[in-house]
Amino acid sequence: FASAVRRMLRFTLLGLAALLCVVATTRAEVYTALAEMEELLETESVLISNLEKYIRAQEDKLSYLKNKMDEYQREHSDAAGDITAYVSNPINAYLLTKRLTTDWRQVENLMEHDVGSEFIQNLTQYRSVLKFPSDEDLNGAAVALLRLQDTYQLDTSSVARGKLNGIQYSTAMSSDDCFELGRQSYVNRDYYHTVLWMNEAMSRMQEEPHNQTNSFTRAEVLEYLAFSTYKQGNVESALTMTNELLQLLPNHERANGNKKFYEKEIAQLQELRKMKGDDGSDAMPVSDLPVTKSDPSVFDLTERKAYEMLCRGELKPSAAELRPLRCRYVTNNVPFLRLGPLKLEEAFMDPYIVIYHDALYDSEIEVLKRMARPRFRRATVQNSITGALETANYRISKSGWLKTHEHSVIGTVVQRTQDMTGLDMESAEELQVVNYGIGGHYEPHFDFARREEKRAFEGLNLGNRIATVLFYMSDVQQGGATVFTSLRTALWPKKGTAAFWMNLHRSGEGDVRTRHAACPVLTGSKWVSNKWIHERGQEFRRPCALAADHGDFAI
């Protein structure tokens, strides 16, 4: 029965995928904000309820659907206790997305070949009123989980068991879940992760009960592994796996073709080795020139290493850099602050980076969240050539913009920002509220526009971004730090705090040392808000100095 179901699902997958794609055009990018992921559990709750009714009516015939319903209910019950905590875990977020894409598609396909027309009709109605993830969301959730695995050096088998950095957060992934993660990697031509997760799928399949139904076969795993191993440059292993596949399916047309290709490749490699010198060196020397990078989203490997080490907490400032740092109460010459001075903690001296504690109250945070949620859109970056705003895979979050006059709380926060910075808020951008998605991150970047970015902030006529104030609106259990790669400094999210630094020297030149990044969120939901302050109106608040400019800013 299981094999018949699997064949039935494959035949009807393309047709149903077309139906889902229609919905996907308006439902995509759920994965870019955890706040929206929470709504998926509501969707799953409705689906489970209807599926339960359907199963009661067809229990004798549809044992497959009954098993699926039990599986969904178990997972949903775990999530219902604390929805936010559940979707904050990237493994649960991936599994939830997978259940509502590939798994539910299988259920729908089976029902189309039986007496499930009434339930299908209900699903069609639900898709117009409930939030459903798309295939893009599934791929985004998978990529996010792999990003976390790489950044935090997580062991594949540990992640599959539901452990993140040694802490058990969720139920273990099934072999099907691992296979899908490997397949998504393959679709993205990420052959390194394809091999990792296809091997894990194979391992878990062998551990699972023999009567358990899988959506894949050992032969399918071997085919993915063979080609991915070949793409990684190991032709011999690819041939070995292909031969193993042909023992299972001797008439596999593609495998037979690949075998001939791999054998030819190996023969050519052996011939090439004979043509090398006695020392086995290559005939052509390898160039030691640096690789030209045309993609602005690609950053130097040295910086990437520093970025990932900072995210893991393995890189810290030197003792000499930490020694002069102090904490103190400040009034910044603001009369109002004499009644309640600000709590300032120095994070770095040059450039001067500080953290203000108790800069936001819980009640203010809730107001900002409530106002921003309906306005959430995928966060964008500015194209350095055209000046246009566009989405990028190196910034995974959603944001909403709040005007100062819209609520008294926003006005209070903006005034407090002025008191903290000593800068005029008339030339500041609107308050941006951001919620990061699954494994949400923002790779190293500058907040200011560089000389070559001629069209940056076009239309604002406010000059460059002179300063940044970043409010942390939530605690994050693991990950999510703001790191300054050249300074070896990390600022860890703490609810209610605010980080402040100047992006420009007093001369107006950009301070390249302020290049920073947002580390991927491993567990937890990261909420921040930021205020970007521009040059115009700051001439007398932060004038150019007669002496050499070192980008200092004294409070």
Short mmCIF file of C-alpha atoms in Angstrom, two decimals, residues 209 444 538:
data_model
loop_
_atom_site.label_atom_id
_atom_site.label_comp_id
_atom_site.label_asym_id
_atom_site.label_seq_id
_atom_site.Cartn_x
_atom_site.Cartn_y
_atom_site.Cartn_z
CA PRO A 209 11.35 0.69 12.10
CA PRO A 444 28.94 42.63 7.13
CA GLN A 538 24.38 68.44 12.84
#
